[in-house]
CSV table of C-alpha atoms in Angstrom, one decimal:
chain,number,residue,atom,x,y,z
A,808,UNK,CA,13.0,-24.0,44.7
A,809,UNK,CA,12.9,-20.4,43.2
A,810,UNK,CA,11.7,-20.1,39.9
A,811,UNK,CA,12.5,-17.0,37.3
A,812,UNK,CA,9.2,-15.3,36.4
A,813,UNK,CA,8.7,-13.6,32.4
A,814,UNK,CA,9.3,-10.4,34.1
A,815,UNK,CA,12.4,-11.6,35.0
A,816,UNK,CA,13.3,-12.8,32.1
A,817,UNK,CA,11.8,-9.9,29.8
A,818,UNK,CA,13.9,-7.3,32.5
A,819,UNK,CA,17.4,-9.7,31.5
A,820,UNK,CA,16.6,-8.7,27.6
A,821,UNK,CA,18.3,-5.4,27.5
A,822,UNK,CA,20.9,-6.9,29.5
A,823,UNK,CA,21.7,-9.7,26.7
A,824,UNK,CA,21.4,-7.2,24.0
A,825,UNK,CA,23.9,-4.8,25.2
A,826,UNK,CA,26.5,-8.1,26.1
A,827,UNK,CA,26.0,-9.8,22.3
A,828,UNK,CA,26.7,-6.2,21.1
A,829,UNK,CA,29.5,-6.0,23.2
A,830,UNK,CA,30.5,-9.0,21.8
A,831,UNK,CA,30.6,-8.1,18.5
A,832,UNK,CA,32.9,-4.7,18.7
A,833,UNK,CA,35.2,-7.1,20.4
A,834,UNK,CA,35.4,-9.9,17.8
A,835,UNK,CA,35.1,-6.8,15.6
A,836,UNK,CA,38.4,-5.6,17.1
A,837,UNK,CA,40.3,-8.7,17.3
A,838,UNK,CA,39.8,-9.4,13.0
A,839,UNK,CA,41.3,-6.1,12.7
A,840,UNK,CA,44.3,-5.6,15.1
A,841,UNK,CA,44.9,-9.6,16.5
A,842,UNK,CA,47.9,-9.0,18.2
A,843,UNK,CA,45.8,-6.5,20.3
A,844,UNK,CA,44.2,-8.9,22.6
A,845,UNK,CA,47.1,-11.5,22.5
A,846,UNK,CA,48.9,-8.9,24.3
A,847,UNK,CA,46.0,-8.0,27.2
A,848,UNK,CA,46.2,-12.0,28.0
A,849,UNK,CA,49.6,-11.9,28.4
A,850,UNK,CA,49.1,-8.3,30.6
A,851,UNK,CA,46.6,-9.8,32.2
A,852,UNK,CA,48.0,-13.3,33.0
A,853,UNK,CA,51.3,-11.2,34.2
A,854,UNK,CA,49.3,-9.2,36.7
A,855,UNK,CA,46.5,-11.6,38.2
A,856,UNK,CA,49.7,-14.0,38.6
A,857,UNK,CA,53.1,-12.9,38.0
A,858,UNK,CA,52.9,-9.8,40.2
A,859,UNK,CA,52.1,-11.2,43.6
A,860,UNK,CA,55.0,-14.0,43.3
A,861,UNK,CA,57.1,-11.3,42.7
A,862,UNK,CA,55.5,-8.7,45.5
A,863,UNK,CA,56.2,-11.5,47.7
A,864,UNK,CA,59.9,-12.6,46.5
A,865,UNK,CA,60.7,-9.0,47.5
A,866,UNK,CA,59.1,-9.0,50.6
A,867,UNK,CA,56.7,-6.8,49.8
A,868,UNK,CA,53.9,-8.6,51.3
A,869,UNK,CA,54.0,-11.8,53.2
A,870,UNK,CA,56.9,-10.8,56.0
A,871,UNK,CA,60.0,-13.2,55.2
A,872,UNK,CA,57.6,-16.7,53.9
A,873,UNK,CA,55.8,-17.5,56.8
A,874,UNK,CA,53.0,-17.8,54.8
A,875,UNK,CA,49.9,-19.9,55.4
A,876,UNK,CA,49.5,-23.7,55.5
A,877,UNK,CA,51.5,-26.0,56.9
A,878,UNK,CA,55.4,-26.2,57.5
A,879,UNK,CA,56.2,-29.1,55.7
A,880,UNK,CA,54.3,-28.1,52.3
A,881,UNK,CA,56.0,-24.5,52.6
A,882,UNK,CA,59.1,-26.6,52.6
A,883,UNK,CA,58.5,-28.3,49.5
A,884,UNK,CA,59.5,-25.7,47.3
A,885,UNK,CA,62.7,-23.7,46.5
A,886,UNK,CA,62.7,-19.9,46.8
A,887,UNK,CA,63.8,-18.6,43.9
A,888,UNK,CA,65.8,-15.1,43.1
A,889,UNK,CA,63.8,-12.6,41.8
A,890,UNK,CA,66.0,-12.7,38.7
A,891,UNK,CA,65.2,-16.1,38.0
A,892,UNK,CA,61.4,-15.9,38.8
A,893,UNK,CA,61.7,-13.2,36.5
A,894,UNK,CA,62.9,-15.5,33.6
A,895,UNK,CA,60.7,-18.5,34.5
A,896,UNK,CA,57.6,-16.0,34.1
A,897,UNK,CA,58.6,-14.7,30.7
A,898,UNK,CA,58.7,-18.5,29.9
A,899,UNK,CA,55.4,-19.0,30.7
A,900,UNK,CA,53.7,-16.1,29.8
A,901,UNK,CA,55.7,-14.7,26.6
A,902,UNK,CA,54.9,-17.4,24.5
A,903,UNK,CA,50.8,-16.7,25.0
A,904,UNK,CA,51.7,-13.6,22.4
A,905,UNK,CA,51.8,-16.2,19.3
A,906,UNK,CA,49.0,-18.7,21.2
A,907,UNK,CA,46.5,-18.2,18.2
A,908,UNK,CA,49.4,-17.9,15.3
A,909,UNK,CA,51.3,-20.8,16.6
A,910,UNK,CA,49.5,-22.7,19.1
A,911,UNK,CA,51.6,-25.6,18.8
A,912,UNK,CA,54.6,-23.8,19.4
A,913,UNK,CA,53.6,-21.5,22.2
A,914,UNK,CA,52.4,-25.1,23.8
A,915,UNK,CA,55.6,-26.8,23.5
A,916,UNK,CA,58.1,-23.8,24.8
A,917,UNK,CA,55.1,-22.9,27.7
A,918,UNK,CA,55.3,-27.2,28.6
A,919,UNK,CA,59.5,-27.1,28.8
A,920,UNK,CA,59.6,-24.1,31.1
A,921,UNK,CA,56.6,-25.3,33.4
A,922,UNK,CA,59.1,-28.7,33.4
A,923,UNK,CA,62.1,-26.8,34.0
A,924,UNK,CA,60.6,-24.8,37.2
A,925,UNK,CA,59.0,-28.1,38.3
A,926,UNK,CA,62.2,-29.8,38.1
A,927,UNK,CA,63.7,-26.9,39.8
A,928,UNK,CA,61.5,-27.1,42.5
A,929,UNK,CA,60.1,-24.4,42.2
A,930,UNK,CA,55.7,-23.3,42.3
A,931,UNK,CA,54.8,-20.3,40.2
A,932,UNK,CA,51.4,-18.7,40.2
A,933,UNK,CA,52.3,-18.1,36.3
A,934,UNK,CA,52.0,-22.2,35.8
A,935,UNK,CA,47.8,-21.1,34.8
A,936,UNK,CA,49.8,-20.3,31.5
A,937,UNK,CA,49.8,-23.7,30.6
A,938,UNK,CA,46.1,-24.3,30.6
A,939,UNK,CA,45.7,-21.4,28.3
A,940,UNK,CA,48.1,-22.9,26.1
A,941,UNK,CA,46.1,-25.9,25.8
A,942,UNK,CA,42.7,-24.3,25.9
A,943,UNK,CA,44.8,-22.6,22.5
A,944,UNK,CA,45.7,-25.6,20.7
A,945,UNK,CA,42.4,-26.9,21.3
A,946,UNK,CA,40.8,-23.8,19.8
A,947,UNK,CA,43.1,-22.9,17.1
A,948,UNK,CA,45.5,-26.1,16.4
A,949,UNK,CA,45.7,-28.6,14.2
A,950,UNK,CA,43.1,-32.1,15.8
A,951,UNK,CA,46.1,-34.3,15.2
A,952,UNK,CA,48.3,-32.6,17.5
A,953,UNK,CA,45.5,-32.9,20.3
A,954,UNK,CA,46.8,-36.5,21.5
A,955,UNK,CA,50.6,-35.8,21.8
A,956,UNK,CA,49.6,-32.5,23.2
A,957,UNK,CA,47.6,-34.7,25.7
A,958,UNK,CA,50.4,-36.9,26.4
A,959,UNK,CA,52.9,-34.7,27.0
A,960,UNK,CA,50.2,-32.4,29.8
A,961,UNK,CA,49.6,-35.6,31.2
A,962,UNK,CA,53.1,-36.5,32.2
A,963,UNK,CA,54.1,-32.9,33.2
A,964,UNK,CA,51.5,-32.5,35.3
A,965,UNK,CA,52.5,-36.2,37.0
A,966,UNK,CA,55.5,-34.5,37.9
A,967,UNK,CA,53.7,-32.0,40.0
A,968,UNK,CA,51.5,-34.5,41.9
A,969,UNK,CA,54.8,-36.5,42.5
A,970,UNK,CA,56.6,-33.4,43.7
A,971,UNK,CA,53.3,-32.5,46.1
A,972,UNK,CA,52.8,-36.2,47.4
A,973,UNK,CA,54.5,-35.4,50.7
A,974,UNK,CA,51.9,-33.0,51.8
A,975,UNK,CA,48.8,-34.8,50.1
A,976,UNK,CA,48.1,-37.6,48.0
A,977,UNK,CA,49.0,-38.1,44.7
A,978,UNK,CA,45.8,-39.5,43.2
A,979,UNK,CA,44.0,-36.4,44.7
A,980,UNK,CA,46.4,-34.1,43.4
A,981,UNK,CA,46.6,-36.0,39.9
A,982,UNK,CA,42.6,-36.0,39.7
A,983,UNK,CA,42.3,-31.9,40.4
A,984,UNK,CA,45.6,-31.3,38.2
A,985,UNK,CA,44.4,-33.5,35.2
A,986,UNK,CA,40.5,-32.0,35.8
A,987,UNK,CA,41.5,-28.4,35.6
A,988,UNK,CA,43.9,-29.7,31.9
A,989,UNK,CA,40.5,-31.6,30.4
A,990,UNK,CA,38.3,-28.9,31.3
A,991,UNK,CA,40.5,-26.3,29.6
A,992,UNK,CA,40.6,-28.8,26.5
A,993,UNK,CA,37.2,-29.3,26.3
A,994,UNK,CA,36.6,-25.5,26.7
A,995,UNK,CA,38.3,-25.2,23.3
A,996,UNK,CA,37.0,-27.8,21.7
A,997,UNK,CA,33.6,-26.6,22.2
A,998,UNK,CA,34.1,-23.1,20.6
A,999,UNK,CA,35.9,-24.5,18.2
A,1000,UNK,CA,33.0,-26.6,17.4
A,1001,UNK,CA,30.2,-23.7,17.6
A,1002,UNK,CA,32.3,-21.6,15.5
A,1003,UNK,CA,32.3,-24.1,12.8
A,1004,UNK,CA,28.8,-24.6,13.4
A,1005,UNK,CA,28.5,-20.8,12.7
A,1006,UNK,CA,30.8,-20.9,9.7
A,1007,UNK,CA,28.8,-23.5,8.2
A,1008,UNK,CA,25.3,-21.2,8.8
A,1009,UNK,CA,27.1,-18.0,7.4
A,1010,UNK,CA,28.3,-20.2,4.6
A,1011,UNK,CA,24.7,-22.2,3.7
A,1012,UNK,CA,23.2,-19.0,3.9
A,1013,UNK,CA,25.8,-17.3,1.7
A,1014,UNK,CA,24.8,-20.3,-1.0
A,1015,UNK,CA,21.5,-19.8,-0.3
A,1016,UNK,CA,21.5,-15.7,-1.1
A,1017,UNK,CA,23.5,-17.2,-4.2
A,1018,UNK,CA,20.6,-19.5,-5.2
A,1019,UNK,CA,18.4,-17.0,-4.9
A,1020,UNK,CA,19.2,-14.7,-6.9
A,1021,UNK,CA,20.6,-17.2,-9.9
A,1022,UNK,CA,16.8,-18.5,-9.4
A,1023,UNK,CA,15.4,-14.9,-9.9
A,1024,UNK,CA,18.2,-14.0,-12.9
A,1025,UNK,CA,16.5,-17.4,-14.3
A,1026,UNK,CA,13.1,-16.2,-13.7
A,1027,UNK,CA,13.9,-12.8,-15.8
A,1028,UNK,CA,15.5,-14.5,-18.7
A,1029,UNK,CA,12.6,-17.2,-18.7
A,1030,UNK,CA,10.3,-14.2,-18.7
A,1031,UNK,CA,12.1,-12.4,-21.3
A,1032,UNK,CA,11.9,-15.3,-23.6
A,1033,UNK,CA,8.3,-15.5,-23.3
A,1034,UNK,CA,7.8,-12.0,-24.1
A,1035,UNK,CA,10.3,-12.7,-26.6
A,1036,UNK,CA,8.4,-15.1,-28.3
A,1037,UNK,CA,5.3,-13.7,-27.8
A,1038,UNK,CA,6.3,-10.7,-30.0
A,1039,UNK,CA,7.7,-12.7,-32.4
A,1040,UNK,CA,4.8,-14.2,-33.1
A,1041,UNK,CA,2.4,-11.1,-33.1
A,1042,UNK,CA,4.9,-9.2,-35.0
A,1043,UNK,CA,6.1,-11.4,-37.6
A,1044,UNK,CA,2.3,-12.4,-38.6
A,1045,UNK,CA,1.3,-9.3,-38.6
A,1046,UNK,CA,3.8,-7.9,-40.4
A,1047,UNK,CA,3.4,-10.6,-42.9
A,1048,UNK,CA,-0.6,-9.9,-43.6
A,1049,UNK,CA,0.7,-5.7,-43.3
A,1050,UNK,CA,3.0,-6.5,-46.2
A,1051,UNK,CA,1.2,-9.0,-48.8
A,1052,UNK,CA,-2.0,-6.3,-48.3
A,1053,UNK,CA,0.1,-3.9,-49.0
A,1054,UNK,CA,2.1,-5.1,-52.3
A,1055,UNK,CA,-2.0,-6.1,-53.3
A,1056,UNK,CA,-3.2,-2.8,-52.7
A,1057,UNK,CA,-0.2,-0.9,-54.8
A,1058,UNK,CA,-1.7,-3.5,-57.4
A,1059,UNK,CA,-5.1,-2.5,-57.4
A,1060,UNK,CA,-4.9,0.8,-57.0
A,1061,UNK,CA,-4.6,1.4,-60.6
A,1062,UNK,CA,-6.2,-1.2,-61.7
A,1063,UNK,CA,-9.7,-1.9,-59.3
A,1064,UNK,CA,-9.3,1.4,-57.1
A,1065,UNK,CA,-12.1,-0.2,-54.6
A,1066,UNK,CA,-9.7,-3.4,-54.4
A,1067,UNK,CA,-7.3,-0.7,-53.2
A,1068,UNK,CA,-9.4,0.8,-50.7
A,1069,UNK,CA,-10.4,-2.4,-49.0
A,1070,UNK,CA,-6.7,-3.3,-48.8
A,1071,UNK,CA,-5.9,-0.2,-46.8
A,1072,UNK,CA,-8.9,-0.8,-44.4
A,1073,UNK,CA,-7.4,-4.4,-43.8
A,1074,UNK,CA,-4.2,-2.8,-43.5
A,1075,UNK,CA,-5.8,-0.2,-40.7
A,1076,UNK,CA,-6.9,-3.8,-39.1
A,1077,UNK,CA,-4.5,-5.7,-38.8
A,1078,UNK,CA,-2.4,-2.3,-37.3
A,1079,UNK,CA,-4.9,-2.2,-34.6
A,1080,UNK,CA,-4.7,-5.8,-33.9
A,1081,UNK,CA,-1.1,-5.8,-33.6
A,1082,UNK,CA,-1.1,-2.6,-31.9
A,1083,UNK,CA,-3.1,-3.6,-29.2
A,1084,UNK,CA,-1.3,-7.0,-28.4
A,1085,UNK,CA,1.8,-5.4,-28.4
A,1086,UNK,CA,0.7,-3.1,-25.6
A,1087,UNK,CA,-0.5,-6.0,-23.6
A,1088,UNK,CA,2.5,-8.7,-24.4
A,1089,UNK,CA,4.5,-5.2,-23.0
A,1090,UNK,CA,2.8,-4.2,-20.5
A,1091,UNK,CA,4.8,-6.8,-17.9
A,1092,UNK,CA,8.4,-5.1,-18.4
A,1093,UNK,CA,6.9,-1.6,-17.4
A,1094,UNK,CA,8.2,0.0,-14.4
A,1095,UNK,CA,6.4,-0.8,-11.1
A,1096,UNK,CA,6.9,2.9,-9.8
A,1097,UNK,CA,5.7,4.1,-13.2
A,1098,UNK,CA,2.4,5.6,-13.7
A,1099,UNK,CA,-1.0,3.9,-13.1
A,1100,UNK,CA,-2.2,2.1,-16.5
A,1101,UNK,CA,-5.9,1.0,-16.9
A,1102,UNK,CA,-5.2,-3.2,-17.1
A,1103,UNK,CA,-5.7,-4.6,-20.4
A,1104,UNK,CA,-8.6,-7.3,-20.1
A,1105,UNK,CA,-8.2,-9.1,-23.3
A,1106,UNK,CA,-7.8,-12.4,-23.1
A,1107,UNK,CA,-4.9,-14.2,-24.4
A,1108,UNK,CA,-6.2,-15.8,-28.3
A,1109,UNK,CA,-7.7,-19.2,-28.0
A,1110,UNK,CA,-8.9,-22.0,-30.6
A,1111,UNK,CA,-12.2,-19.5,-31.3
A,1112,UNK,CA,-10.0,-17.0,-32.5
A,1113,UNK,CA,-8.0,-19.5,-34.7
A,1114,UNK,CA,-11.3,-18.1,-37.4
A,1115,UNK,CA,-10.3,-14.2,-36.8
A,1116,UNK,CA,-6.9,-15.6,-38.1
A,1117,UNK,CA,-7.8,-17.8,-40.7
A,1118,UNK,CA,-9.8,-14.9,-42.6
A,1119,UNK,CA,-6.9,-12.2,-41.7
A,1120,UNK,CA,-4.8,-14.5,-43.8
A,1121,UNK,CA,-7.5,-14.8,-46.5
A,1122,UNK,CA,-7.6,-11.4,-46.9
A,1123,UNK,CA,-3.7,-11.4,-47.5
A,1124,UNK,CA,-4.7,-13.9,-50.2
A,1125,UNK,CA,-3.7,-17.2,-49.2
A,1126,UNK,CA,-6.4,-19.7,-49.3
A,1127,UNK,CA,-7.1,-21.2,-45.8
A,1128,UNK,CA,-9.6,-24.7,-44.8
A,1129,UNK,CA,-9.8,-25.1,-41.6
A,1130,UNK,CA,-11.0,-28.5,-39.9
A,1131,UNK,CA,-11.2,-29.9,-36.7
A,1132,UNK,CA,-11.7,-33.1,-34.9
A,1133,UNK,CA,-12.3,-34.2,-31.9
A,1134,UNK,CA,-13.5,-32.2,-28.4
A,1135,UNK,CA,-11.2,-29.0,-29.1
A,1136,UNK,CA,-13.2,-27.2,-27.1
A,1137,UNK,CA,-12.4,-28.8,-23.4
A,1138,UNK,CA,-8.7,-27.9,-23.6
A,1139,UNK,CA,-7.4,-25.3,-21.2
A,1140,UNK,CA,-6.3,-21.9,-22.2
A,1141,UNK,CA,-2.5,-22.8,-21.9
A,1142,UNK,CA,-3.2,-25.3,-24.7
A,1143,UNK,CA,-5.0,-23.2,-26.7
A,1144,UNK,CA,-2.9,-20.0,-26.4
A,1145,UNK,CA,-0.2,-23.1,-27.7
A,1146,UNK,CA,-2.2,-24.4,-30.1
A,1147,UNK,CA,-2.6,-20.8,-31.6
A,1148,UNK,CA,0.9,-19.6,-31.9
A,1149,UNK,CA,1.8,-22.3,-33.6
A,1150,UNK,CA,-0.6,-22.2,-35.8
A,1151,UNK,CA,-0.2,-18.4,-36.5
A,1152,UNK,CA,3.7,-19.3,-37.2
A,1153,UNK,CA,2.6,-21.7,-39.5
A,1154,UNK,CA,0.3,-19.7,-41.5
A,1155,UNK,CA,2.7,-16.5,-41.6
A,1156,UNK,CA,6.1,-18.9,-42.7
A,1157,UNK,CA,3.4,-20.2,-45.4
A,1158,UNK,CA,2.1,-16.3,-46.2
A,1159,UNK,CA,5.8,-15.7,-46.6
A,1160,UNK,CA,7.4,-18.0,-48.7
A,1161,UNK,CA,4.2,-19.4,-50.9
A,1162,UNK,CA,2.5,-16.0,-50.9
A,1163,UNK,CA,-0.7,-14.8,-52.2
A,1164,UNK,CA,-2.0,-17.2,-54.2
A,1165,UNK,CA,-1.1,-20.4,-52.3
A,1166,UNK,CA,-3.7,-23.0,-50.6
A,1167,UNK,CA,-2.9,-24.2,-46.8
A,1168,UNK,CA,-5.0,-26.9,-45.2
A,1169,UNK,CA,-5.2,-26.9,-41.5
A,1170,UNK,CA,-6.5,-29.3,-39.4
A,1171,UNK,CA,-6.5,-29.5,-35.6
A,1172,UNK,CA,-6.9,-33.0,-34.0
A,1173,UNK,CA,-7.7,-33.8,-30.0
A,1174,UNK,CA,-7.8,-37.6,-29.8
A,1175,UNK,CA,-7.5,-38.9,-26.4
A,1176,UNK,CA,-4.5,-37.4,-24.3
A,1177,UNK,CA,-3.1,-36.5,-28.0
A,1178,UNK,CA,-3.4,-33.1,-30.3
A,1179,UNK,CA,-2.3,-32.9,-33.7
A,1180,UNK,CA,-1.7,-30.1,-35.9
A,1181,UNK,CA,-0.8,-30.0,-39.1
A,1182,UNK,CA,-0.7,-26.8,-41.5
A,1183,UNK,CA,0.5,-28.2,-45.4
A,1184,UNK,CA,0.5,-25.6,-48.1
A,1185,UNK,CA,1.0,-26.0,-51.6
A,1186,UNK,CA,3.8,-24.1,-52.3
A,1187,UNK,CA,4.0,-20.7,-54.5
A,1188,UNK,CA,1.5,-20.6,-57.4
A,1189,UNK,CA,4.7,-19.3,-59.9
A,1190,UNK,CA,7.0,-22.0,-61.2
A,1191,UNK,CA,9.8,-20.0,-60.2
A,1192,UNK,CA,8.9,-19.8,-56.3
A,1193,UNK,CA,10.6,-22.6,-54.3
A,1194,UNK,CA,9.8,-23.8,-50.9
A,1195,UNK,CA,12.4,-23.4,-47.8
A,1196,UNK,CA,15.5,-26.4,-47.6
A,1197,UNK,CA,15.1,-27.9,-44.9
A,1198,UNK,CA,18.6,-26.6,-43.2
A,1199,UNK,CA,16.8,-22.7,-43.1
A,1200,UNK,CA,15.2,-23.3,-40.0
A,1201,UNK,CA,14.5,-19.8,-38.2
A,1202,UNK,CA,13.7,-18.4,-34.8
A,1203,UNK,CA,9.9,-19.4,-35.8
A,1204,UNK,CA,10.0,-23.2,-35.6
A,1205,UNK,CA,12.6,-22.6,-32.6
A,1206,UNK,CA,9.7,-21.0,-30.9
A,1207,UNK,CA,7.2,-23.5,-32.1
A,1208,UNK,CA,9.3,-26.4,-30.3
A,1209,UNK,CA,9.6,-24.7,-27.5
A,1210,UNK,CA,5.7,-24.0,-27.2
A,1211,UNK,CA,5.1,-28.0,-28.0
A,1212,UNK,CA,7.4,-29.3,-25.6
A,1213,UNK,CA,6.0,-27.1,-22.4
A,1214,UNK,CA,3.3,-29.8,-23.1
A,1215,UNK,CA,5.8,-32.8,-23.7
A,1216,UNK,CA,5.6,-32.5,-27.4
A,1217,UNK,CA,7.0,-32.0,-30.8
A,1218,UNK,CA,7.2,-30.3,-33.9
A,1219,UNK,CA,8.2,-31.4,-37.2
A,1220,UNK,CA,9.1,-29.3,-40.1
A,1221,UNK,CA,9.3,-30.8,-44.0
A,1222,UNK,CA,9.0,-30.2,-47.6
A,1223,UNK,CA,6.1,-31.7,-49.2
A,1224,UNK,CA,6.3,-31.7,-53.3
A,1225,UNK,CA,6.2,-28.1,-53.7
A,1226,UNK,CA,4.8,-26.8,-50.7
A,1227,UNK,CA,5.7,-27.4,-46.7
A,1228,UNK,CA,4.2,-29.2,-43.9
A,1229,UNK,CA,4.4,-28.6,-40.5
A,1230,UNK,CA,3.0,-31.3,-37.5
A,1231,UNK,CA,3.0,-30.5,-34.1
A,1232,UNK,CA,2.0,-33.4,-31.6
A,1233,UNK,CA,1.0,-32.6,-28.3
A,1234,UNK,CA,0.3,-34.5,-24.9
A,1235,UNK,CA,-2.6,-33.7,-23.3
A,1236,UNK,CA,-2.0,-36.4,-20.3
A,1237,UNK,CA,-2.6,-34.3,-16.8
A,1238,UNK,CA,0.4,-33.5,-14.7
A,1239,UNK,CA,0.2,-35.0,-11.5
A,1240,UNK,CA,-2.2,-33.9,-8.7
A,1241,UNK,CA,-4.1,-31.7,-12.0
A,1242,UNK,CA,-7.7,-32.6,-12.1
């Protein structure tokens, strides 16, 4: 038994490469101009078979019949006029120029003329046509009209081995006639088959490319609103502290002049502060081809820095306490970079609308696999000052929520007497498989 070495095998690559190419210009070529290779089948089919029945009807080759085989199966069949071959031929192969439009019909008028010259008498080389009108229906008709289709082959071709049964038997002649029909069938079943097959790949991986990018469009806008929020909250605090220093700082200036001063140093601050965090919340939508920046190392704020803010917001004039309870310390920075923008929210909504003057308690809670935040303020020190309604929600407890429920939790939002209190509750329970 020989056996194909790598070499072999490596040497038949080229060889495969240059076929599948080949392969493709052709089905290339066919998309584009169908009718193209209809016609070479037909040219084809009328030269490999058409053109030696009729070479030999004119007595071009093969003397006057005495052809081979026996006497008795040369007698069988009627010789036909060249005129009538002629027409019998365009029956067969004529219709194989609409095979792929209308494989149904080219069957059917390719069946009655192969019954006609069998009735007739007569054997045509051309009679292949009808195999490549079934290997067509299989290929490119409707499934349905596979049985009928089979049917009607099946008694046509029992015709033949009953017109041939003289010279051999008719259960051999039936077995090779009805052999050559269901290979032809199953021919086109099977690249009808591989072809869907294909279509199916082309089409998953069409969804697929399709998934993939809807998954990276998602990825952007769930990365833009994180930046989003991000400068929401370093802005609008800032921005809040910025402003309430600077209205106290117009006040003093005529008034204590060194109240002044210190204002505008605070103000300096908090610029700095803001400045800085900006540049590193920004830093993830520059340009990847841009030019080398030196990495911000800051870390993002945690529960230690909660008493940076606290005094920051003193030094606006709102009177802070801060309390804790509970092992605050042994949460993970995504918790406490949570824990801190929402209480930074809180402190600049209560900086905003209670102002200078106002007392906020805030206490931070970790019991068990549950956190608890809670910032109450006591409304504006004037009379006149009212606290928010509770429909004038803005894009600051939008945020908060959205921070709280990343950890399964929820924020609550409510006037108390004269002042506001807002309660976060978080879960602290470890997703699966986090240890």
């Amino acid at each position: 038994m020989t056996t194909v070495t790598s070499e072999e095998l490596s040497g038949m690559g080229p060889l495969v490469a240059r076929l599948g190419r080949a392969g493709q210009r052709l089905r290339h070529a066919d998309r584009t101009r169908p009718w193209v290779l209809d016609t070479a089948v037909a040219v084809l089919v009328f030269l490999l078979f058409c053109l030696p029945d009729l070479l030999h009807a004119m007595g071009v080759i093969g003397g006057d019949g005495d052809g081979d085989g026996p006497r008795r199966f040369r007698l069988l069949f009627t010789r036909l006029p060249v005129a009538g071959m002629l027409v019998l031929q365009a029956g067969l192969v004529l219709p194989l120029l609409w095979r792929r439009r209308a494989p149904a019909a080219a069957f059917g008028a390719v069946t009655a003329v192969f019954v006609l010259q069998w009735s007739l008498g007569a054997m045509l080389r051309a009679d292949v046509a009808l195999f490549i009108a079934l290997y067509s229906l299989a290929l490119h008709g409707r499934l349905r009209q596979l049985p009928w289709a089979c049917a009607v082959i099946a008694g046509a071709l029992s015709l033949v081995a009953a017109r041939v049964s003289v010279a051999m038997s008719v259960w051999d002649a039936l077995f090779f006639l009805l052999s050559t029909a269901t290979a032809a069938l199953a021919l086109g079943l099977m690249i009808r088959i591989r072809r869907a097959q294909l279509a199916g790949l082309r089409d998953r991986a069409a969804r697929l490319e399709v998934e993939r990018d809807q998954r990276g469009r998602l990825a952007v806008a769930a990365e833009r609103a994180r930046v989003a929020r991000e400068m929401h909250d370093i802005v609008g605090h800032n921005l809040s502290v910025i402003i309430t220093l600077a209205d106290a700082g117009a006040y003093a200036a005529g008034v204590a002049p060194e109240r002044g001063k210190e204002a505008l140093h605070l103000i300096g601050d908090t610029g700095r502060q803001a400045l800085g965090e900006l540049r590193r919340v920004l830093g993830v939508l520059r340009e990847a081809d841009g030019p080398p920046v030196e990495p911000e190392l800051s870390p993002q704020p945690g529960l230690t820095d909660i008493d940076a803010l606290c005094e920051g917001v003193r030094a606006a004039g709102l009177e802070v306490v801060y309390r804790t309870a509970g092992d605050i310390d042994a949460l993970d920075s995504g918790v406490q970079l949570t824990v801190y923008r929402i209480v930074q929210e809180a402190l600049t909504n209560t900086l905003k609308h209670a102002g200078a003057g106002a007392r906020a308690n805030l206490a931070i809670v970790a019991e068990d696999t549950r956190l608890t935040i809670t910032v109450q303020d006591s409304g504006p020190p004037n009379p006149a000052g009212r606290p928010r309604t509770a429909n004038e929600e803005g894009h600051g407890l939008v945020g908060m929520r959205e921070r709280a429920a990343l950890y399964g939790g929820h924020v609550s939002a409510s006037p108390t007497g004269a002042g506001w209190t807002v309660r976060a509750d978080l879960d602290l329970t470890p997703q699966d498989g986090a240890r």
